[in-house]
Tab-separated table of C-alpha atoms and ligand atoms in Angstrom:
chain	number	residue	atom	x	y	z
A	1316	UNK	CA	174.371	124.138	111.970
A	1317	UNK	CA	172.770	125.506	108.540
A	1318	UNK	CA	174.433	122.987	106.326
A	1319	UNK	CA	176.112	119.879	107.267
A	1320	UNK	CA	177.794	117.595	104.327
A	1321	UNK	CA	179.419	114.481	105.757
A	1322	UNK	CA	181.526	111.959	103.648
A	1323	UNK	CA	179.496	113.125	100.672
A	1324	UNK	CA	180.318	111.151	97.400
A	1325	UNK	CA	178.791	111.254	93.987
A	1326	UNK	CA	179.802	108.993	91.298
A	1327	UNK	CA	178.380	109.373	87.563
A	1328	UNK	CA	178.505	106.263	85.911
A	1329	UNK	CA	182.354	105.824	86.410
A	1330	UNK	CA	183.170	109.311	87.280
A	1331	UNK	CA	183.928	110.538	90.840
A	1332	UNK	CA	182.441	113.965	90.765
A	1333	UNK	CA	182.319	114.423	94.505
A	1334	UNK	CA	184.795	112.445	96.623
A	1335	UNK	CA	184.090	111.993	100.354
A	1336	UNK	CA	183.756	115.740	101.215
A	1337	UNK	CA	182.712	117.127	104.544
A	1338	UNK	CA	182.132	120.569	105.608
A	1339	UNK	CA	179.680	122.587	107.683
A	1340	UNK	CA	178.128	126.296	107.515
A	1341	UNK	CA	176.664	127.929	110.659
A	1342	UNK	CA	173.746	130.147	110.679
A	1343	UNK	CA	174.398	133.569	108.958
A	1344	UNK	CA	177.942	132.735	107.203
A	1345	UNK	CA	178.557	133.637	103.760
A	1346	UNK	CA	180.951	131.102	102.367
A	1347	UNK	CA	182.587	130.783	98.967
A	1348	UNK	CA	182.786	127.602	97.231
A	1349	UNK	CA	185.731	127.843	95.073
A	1350	UNK	CA	187.289	125.745	92.334
A	1351	UNK	CA	188.080	125.209	88.816
A	1352	UNK	CA	185.372	124.175	86.325
A	1353	UNK	CA	184.587	120.309	86.792
A	1354	UNK	CA	185.612	120.254	90.426
A	1355	UNK	CA	182.280	119.402	91.868
A	1356	UNK	CA	181.095	122.460	92.903
A	1357	UNK	CA	177.210	122.246	91.009
A	1358	UNK	CA	177.074	118.510	91.719
A	1359	UNK	CA	177.382	119.170	95.393
A	1360	UNK	CA	174.790	122.254	95.500
A	1361	UNK	CA	172.428	119.814	93.677
A	1362	UNK	CA	172.936	117.324	96.471
A	1363	UNK	CA	172.315	120.110	98.941
A	1364	UNK	CA	169.126	121.036	97.298
A	1365	UNK	CA	167.809	117.724	96.921
A	1366	UNK	CA	167.961	117.929	92.947
A	1367	UNK	CA	170.278	115.098	93.127
A	1368	UNK	CA	170.693	111.926	95.335
A	1369	UNK	CA	174.269	111.305	96.661
A	1370	UNK	CA	176.122	108.053	95.891
A	1371	UNK	CA	177.001	108.131	99.611
A	1372	UNK	CA	177.337	110.041	102.650
A	1373	UNK	CA	174.930	112.798	104.052
A	1374	UNK	CA	173.859	116.289	103.732
A	1375	UNK	CA	171.379	118.375	106.115
A	1376	UNK	CA	170.046	121.724	105.738
A	1377	UNK	CA	168.906	122.914	109.432
A	1378	UNK	CA	168.860	119.452	110.522
A	1379	UNK	CA	166.721	117.823	107.792
A	1380	UNK	CA	168.437	115.126	105.524
A	1381	UNK	CA	167.945	115.768	102.061
A	1382	UNK	CA	167.254	112.099	101.173
A	1383	UNK	CA	164.817	111.525	104.144
A	1384	UNK	CA	163.095	114.805	104.583
A	1385	UNK	CA	163.622	116.411	101.062
A	1386	UNK	CA	160.301	118.721	101.446
A	1387	UNK	CA	161.535	120.159	104.681
A	1388	UNK	CA	164.832	120.977	103.093
A	1389	UNK	CA	163.020	122.745	100.081
A	1390	UNK	CA	161.241	124.992	102.447
A	1391	UNK	CA	164.641	126.151	103.926
A	1392	UNK	CA	166.667	126.524	100.765
A	1393	UNK	CA	166.796	128.899	97.989
A	1394	UNK	CA	168.558	128.015	94.903
A	1395	UNK	CA	169.881	129.788	92.103
A	1396	UNK	CA	171.053	127.105	89.954
A	1397	UNK	CA	173.705	127.262	87.312
A	1398	UNK	CA	172.856	129.122	83.986
A	1399	UNK	CA	169.657	130.411	86.101
A	1400	UNK	CA	166.937	128.357	83.905
A	1401	UNK	CA	164.070	130.575	83.489
A	1402	UNK	CA	160.668	130.752	81.570
A	1403	UNK	CA	161.614	133.348	78.900
A	1404	UNK	CA	157.927	133.514	77.581
A	1405	UNK	CA	156.865	134.450	81.152
A	1406	UNK	CA	156.517	137.813	82.618
A	1407	UNK	CA	158.449	138.739	85.813
A	1408	UNK	CA	155.643	138.855	87.885
A	1409	UNK	CA	153.658	135.757	86.527
A	1410	UNK	CA	156.952	133.949	86.883
A	1411	UNK	CA	157.213	134.942	90.691
A	1412	UNK	CA	153.415	134.114	90.974
A	1413	UNK	CA	154.283	130.806	89.544
A	1414	UNK	CA	157.353	130.228	91.849
A	1415	UNK	CA	155.065	131.372	94.902
A	1416	UNK	CA	152.540	128.785	93.939
A	1417	UNK	CA	155.284	125.958	94.003
A	1418	UNK	CA	155.932	127.023	97.433
A	1419	UNK	CA	152.325	127.086	98.356
A	1420	UNK	CA	152.678	130.521	99.528
A	1421	UNK	CA	148.948	131.287	99.227
A	1422	UNK	CA	147.924	134.735	100.462
A	1423	UNK	CA	151.168	136.194	101.357
A	1424	UNK	CA	152.321	135.671	97.887
A	1425	UNK	CA	151.419	139.158	96.313
A	1426	UNK	CA	152.875	141.349	99.059
A	1427	UNK	CA	156.108	139.142	99.170
A	1428	UNK	CA	156.607	139.369	95.386
A	1429	UNK	CA	156.311	143.098	95.509
A	1430	UNK	CA	158.769	143.218	98.457
A	1431	UNK	CA	161.180	140.913	96.057
A	1432	UNK	CA	160.596	142.997	92.945
A	1433	UNK	CA	161.613	145.954	95.199
A	1434	UNK	CA	164.461	144.583	96.934
A	1435	UNK	CA	166.163	143.175	93.877
A	1436	UNK	CA	165.648	146.292	91.966
A	1437	UNK	CA	163.536	144.835	89.282
A	1438	UNK	CA	160.870	147.441	89.582
A	1439	UNK	CA	161.411	149.389	86.279
A	1440	UNK	CA	161.885	146.035	84.190
A	1441	UNK	CA	159.148	144.198	86.115
A	1442	UNK	CA	156.518	144.501	83.395
A	1443	UNK	CA	158.596	142.878	80.930
A	1444	UNK	CA	158.820	139.107	79.549
A	1445	UNK	CA	161.849	137.421	81.059
A	1446	UNK	CA	163.051	136.960	77.715
A	1447	UNK	CA	163.464	140.654	77.040
A	1448	UNK	CA	165.531	141.338	79.995
A	1449	UNK	CA	169.314	141.688	79.981
A	1450	UNK	CA	171.284	139.030	81.603
A	1451	UNK	CA	172.009	140.997	84.692
A	1452	UNK	CA	168.090	141.570	85.117
A	1453	UNK	CA	167.450	137.947	84.372
A	1454	UNK	CA	170.063	137.127	87.208
A	1455	UNK	CA	167.889	139.543	89.355
A	1456	UNK	CA	164.734	137.513	88.729
A	1457	UNK	CA	166.785	134.291	89.618
A	1458	UNK	CA	167.703	135.661	93.035
A	1459	UNK	CA	163.984	137.038	93.786
A	1460	UNK	CA	162.962	133.538	92.862
A	1461	UNK	CA	165.610	131.937	95.200
A	1462	UNK	CA	164.448	134.086	97.879
A	1463	UNK	CA	160.821	134.448	97.333
A	1464	UNK	CA	159.753	131.848	100.261
A	1465	UNK	CA	162.072	133.593	102.504
A	1466	UNK	CA	164.537	130.586	103.100
A	1467	UNK	CA	167.165	130.427	105.655
A	1468	UNK	CA	169.817	128.935	103.344
A	1469	UNK	CA	170.713	130.516	100.060
A	1470	UNK	CA	172.652	128.116	97.459
A	1471	UNK	CA	173.834	130.290	94.447
A	1472	UNK	CA	175.685	128.685	91.648
A	1473	UNK	CA	178.197	130.889	90.059
A	1474	UNK	CA	175.434	133.815	90.524
A	1475	UNK	CA	177.697	136.623	88.506
A	1476	UNK	CA	179.055	134.221	85.759
A	1477	UNK	CA	178.701	135.956	82.298
A	1478	UNK	CA	177.823	139.292	83.575
A	1479	UNK	CA	179.513	142.698	82.703
A	1480	UNK	CA	181.716	144.355	85.445
A	1481	UNK	CA	178.795	146.993	86.287
A	1482	UNK	CA	176.342	144.097	86.802
A	1483	UNK	CA	178.931	141.840	88.542
A	1484	UNK	CA	179.152	144.753	91.358
A	1485	UNK	CA	175.359	145.170	91.394
A	1486	UNK	CA	174.792	141.614	91.926
A	1487	UNK	CA	177.643	141.354	94.520
A	1488	UNK	CA	176.255	144.253	96.691
A	1489	UNK	CA	172.633	142.608	96.254
A	1490	UNK	CA	173.861	139.120	97.602
A	1491	UNK	CA	175.788	140.871	100.421
A	1492	UNK	CA	172.760	143.079	101.471
A	1493	UNK	CA	170.110	140.336	100.901
A	1494	UNK	CA	172.212	137.829	102.757
A	1495	UNK	CA	171.648	139.492	105.961
A	1496	UNK	CA	171.231	136.914	108.547
A	1497	UNK	CA	170.835	134.091	106.051
A	1498	UNK	CA	173.396	131.236	105.458
A	1499	UNK	CA	174.852	131.693	101.797
A	1500	UNK	CA	176.786	129.009	100.090
A	1501	UNK	CA	177.905	130.661	96.790
A	1502	UNK	CA	180.007	128.903	93.894
A	1503	UNK	CA	182.551	130.787	91.772
A	1504	UNK	CA	185.992	130.131	90.001
A	1505	UNK	CA	187.014	133.607	90.555
A	1506	UNK	CA	188.810	134.339	93.795
A	1507	UNK	CA	187.901	138.351	93.764
A	1508	UNK	CA	184.444	137.191	93.909
A	1509	UNK	CA	185.096	135.482	97.209
A	1510	UNK	CA	187.155	138.120	98.574
A	1511	UNK	CA	184.282	140.740	97.759
A	1512	UNK	CA	181.462	138.867	99.475
A	1513	UNK	CA	182.662	136.072	101.732
A	1514	UNK	CA	183.993	135.515	105.053
A	1515	UNK	CA	185.342	131.915	104.529
A	1516	UNK	CA	186.142	129.874	101.633
A	1517	UNK	CA	185.960	126.067	100.734
A	1518	UNK	CA	188.125	125.094	97.874
A	1519	UNK	CA	187.420	122.039	95.901
A	1520	UNK	CA	189.559	120.195	93.361
A	1521	UNK	CA	188.830	117.129	91.567
A	1522	UNK	CA	185.794	116.455	93.830
A	1523	UNK	CA	188.271	116.870	97.161
A	1524	UNK	CA	188.231	119.758	99.504
A	1525	UNK	CA	191.637	121.282	99.234
A	1526	UNK	CA	191.029	124.162	101.720
A	1527	UNK	CA	188.510	125.203	104.284
A	1528	UNK	CA	189.416	128.402	105.706
A	1529	UNK	CA	188.804	132.208	106.699
A	1530	UNK	CA	189.645	134.620	103.974
A	1531	UNK	CA	191.549	136.516	106.561
A	1532	UNK	CA	193.765	133.358	107.416
A	1533	UNK	CA	194.451	132.555	103.615
A	1534	UNK	CA	195.324	136.110	103.245
A	1535	UNK	CA	197.849	136.153	106.091
A	1536	UNK	CA	199.227	132.709	105.018
A	1537	UNK	CA	199.884	133.935	101.540
A	1538	UNK	CA	201.184	137.608	102.715
A	1539	UNK	CA	203.943	135.399	104.278
A	1540	UNK	CA	205.289	134.341	101.068
A	1541	UNK	CA	206.895	136.255	98.649
A	1542	UNK	CA	208.808	135.585	95.612
A	1543	UNK	CA	212.057	137.207	94.357
A	1544	UNK	CA	212.332	136.536	90.610
A	1545	UNK	CA	215.817	136.698	89.136
A	1546	UNK	CA	217.016	136.485	85.784
A	1547	UNK	CA	220.812	135.858	85.291
A	1548	UNK	CA	222.949	136.950	82.306
A	1549	UNK	CA	224.052	133.226	81.516
A	1550	UNK	CA	222.723	129.679	82.509
A	1551	UNK	CA	223.697	128.986	86.088
A	1552	UNK	CA	224.688	125.893	88.096
A	1553	UNK	CA	221.186	125.332	90.124
A	1554	UNK	CA	223.013	123.670	92.819
A	1555	UNK	CA	224.245	127.038	93.875
A	1556	UNK	CA	220.984	128.157	94.650
A	1557	UNK	CA	220.867	125.623	97.557
A	1558	UNK	CA	223.153	128.040	99.484
A	1559	UNK	CA	220.576	130.887	99.742
A	1560	UNK	CA	219.636	130.587	103.110
A	1561	UNK	CA	216.777	132.998	102.938
A	1562	UNK	CA	215.126	131.044	100.062
A	1563	UNK	CA	212.680	128.370	101.041
A	1564	UNK	CA	212.685	126.912	97.632
A	1565	UNK	CA	213.286	127.648	94.206
A	1566	UNK	CA	211.786	126.954	90.767
A	1567	UNK	CA	213.153	127.143	87.252
A	1568	UNK	CA	210.487	129.695	85.569
A	1569	UNK	CA	212.095	129.612	81.989
A	1570	UNK	CA	215.511	130.425	80.176
A	1571	UNK	CA	217.818	131.946	82.919
A	1572	UNK	CA	214.832	132.995	85.062
A	1573	UNK	CA	214.472	131.501	88.672
A	1574	UNK	CA	211.790	132.158	91.253
A	1575	UNK	CA	212.935	132.072	94.786
A	1576	UNK	CA	210.174	131.725	97.456
A	1577	UNK	CA	211.043	133.560	100.765
A	1578	UNK	CA	209.356	134.779	104.085
A	1579	UNK	CA	212.114	137.588	104.126
A	1580	UNK	CA	212.340	139.331	100.482
A	1581	UNK	CA	214.738	141.824	101.699
A	1582	UNK	CA	217.132	139.545	103.334
A	1583	UNK	CA	217.145	137.441	100.406
A	1584	UNK	CA	217.773	140.407	98.075
A	1585	UNK	CA	220.869	141.055	100.088
A	1586	UNK	CA	221.910	137.586	100.083
A	1587	UNK	CA	221.322	137.166	96.284
A	1588	UNK	CA	223.567	140.352	95.749
A	1589	UNK	CA	226.396	138.912	97.946
A	1590	UNK	CA	226.217	135.576	96.584
A	1591	UNK	CA	226.175	136.692	92.828
A	1592	UNK	CA	229.503	138.588	93.698
A	1593	UNK	CA	231.168	135.419	95.429
A	1594	UNK	CA	230.210	133.226	92.317
A	1595	UNK	CA	231.106	135.825	89.567
A	1596	UNK	CA	227.424	135.561	88.244
A	1597	UNK	CA	225.748	138.428	86.353
A	1598	UNK	CA	222.084	139.231	87.234
A	1599	UNK	CA	220.148	141.074	84.666
A	1600	UNK	CA	217.137	141.675	86.780
A	1601	UNK	CA	215.879	141.155	90.277
A	1602	UNK	CA	212.105	141.711	91.152
A	1603	UNK	CA	209.960	141.069	94.228
A	1604	UNK	CA	206.511	139.716	93.645
A	1605	UNK	CA	203.803	139.319	96.522
A	1606	UNK	CA	202.148	136.016	96.653
A	1607	UNK	CA	198.486	136.668	96.032
A	1608	UNK	CA	195.369	134.767	97.103
A	1609	UNK	CA	195.001	133.851	93.253
A	1610	UNK	CA	198.555	132.354	93.781
A	1611	UNK	CA	197.249	130.292	96.713
A	1612	UNK	CA	194.102	129.194	94.649
A	1613	UNK	CA	196.162	128.118	91.601
A	1614	UNK	CA	198.709	126.392	93.728
A	1615	UNK	CA	195.881	124.271	95.576
A	1616	UNK	CA	194.108	123.525	92.568
A	1617	UNK	CA	197.050	122.803	90.131
A	1618	UNK	CA	196.411	119.639	88.030
B	2194	ADP	P1	181.717	122.333	88.848
B	2194	ADP	O1	180.275	122.731	89.248
B	2194	ADP	O2	182.631	122.700	89.777
B	2194	ADP	O3	182.276	122.827	87.413
B	2194	ADP	P2	180.494	119.884	88.373
B	2194	ADP	O4	179.737	119.389	89.558
B	2194	ADP	O5	179.320	120.433	87.470
B	2194	ADP	O6	181.659	120.691	88.711
B	2194	ADP	O7	181.116	118.680	87.614
B	2194	ADP	C1	181.869	117.768	88.176
B	2194	ADP	C2	182.416	116.733	87.204
B	2194	ADP	O8	181.209	115.724	87.169
B	2194	ADP	C3	182.736	117.053	85.918
B	2194	ADP	O9	183.898	116.369	85.560
B	2194	ADP	C4	181.508	116.788	85.342
B	2194	ADP	O10	181.920	116.481	83.929
B	2194	ADP	C5	181.014	115.667	85.681
B	2194	ADP	N1	179.589	115.565	85.546
B	2194	ADP	C6	178.706	116.654	86.047
B	2194	ADP	N2	177.280	116.403	85.654
B	2194	ADP	C7	177.309	115.059	85.242
B	2194	ADP	C8	176.333	114.207	84.693
B	2194	ADP	N3	175.163	114.581	84.807
B	2194	ADP	N4	176.877	113.023	84.048
B	2194	ADP	C9	178.011	112.914	84.064
B	2194	ADP	N5	179.164	113.498	84.324
B	2194	ADP	C10	178.787	114.541	85.125
């Protein structure tokens, strides 16, 4: 197992940021770590990368415990922290040489730095100081730094946050290509990000895991639920909605508007038409809407 987190808890003063979470990543998996801001993603990642000790529970990387064998863990982990802290006064290659020094890479460093400059497409910008680079290129430097020592596991904290749409696509492609045989845990609060890069998603909310599933499975589960949005001309007696056999549940979504959740939108549509005639209720609009993965995320992480 590349990453194994067991009953991990982190309490800052009085606040429980991570609350008894467990999950595993097999070698080669690219897993999205999804959750709203403040859910506990960065804290979990800082523990896995040995930058923060857990309050209780354990985390191992390639079998090495983060508290007992932190140096072994660091050899195997590449980390792109949130907000990507870099030394803006350093030149790109100078910074990568500095990073290579920290990892004690010795004679292999020069060749590997050129490989990473090439792989991350930094070539034409590599002669500049980091402070002079665009945000997308700074992010490439962050990725080059994370992968320099060829770690088995990559921990990327919001790797595309703050980038423009073109840069987002470039960095996503880079991660997918560079990932290769590596195990990647990447955090984001954007569902599309996960869909674009990952095979599996772990959703965290208020420090607790609320879903751990394949994208395919989540997609299927969400595809099974459609919503029929019905607007009536006048207020209705909501008890009448209970008569609709094809509606699993319903929600009032404003004025005379109701959302009916169904697994069979076509049958429900017919039933609603018949039902409205029976009760002499006028419908001003009837609209079907597919339940998207975004909805699944919102439902699981609702306050
Ligand atoms: P995420 O990465 O999902 O946005 P974080 O792990 O950064 O979430 O934060 C989880 C919770 O812990 C938040 O409520 C945050 O305010 C709190 N937190 C994070 N770091 C600290 C800290 N150093 N001291 C106190 N509270 C913190």
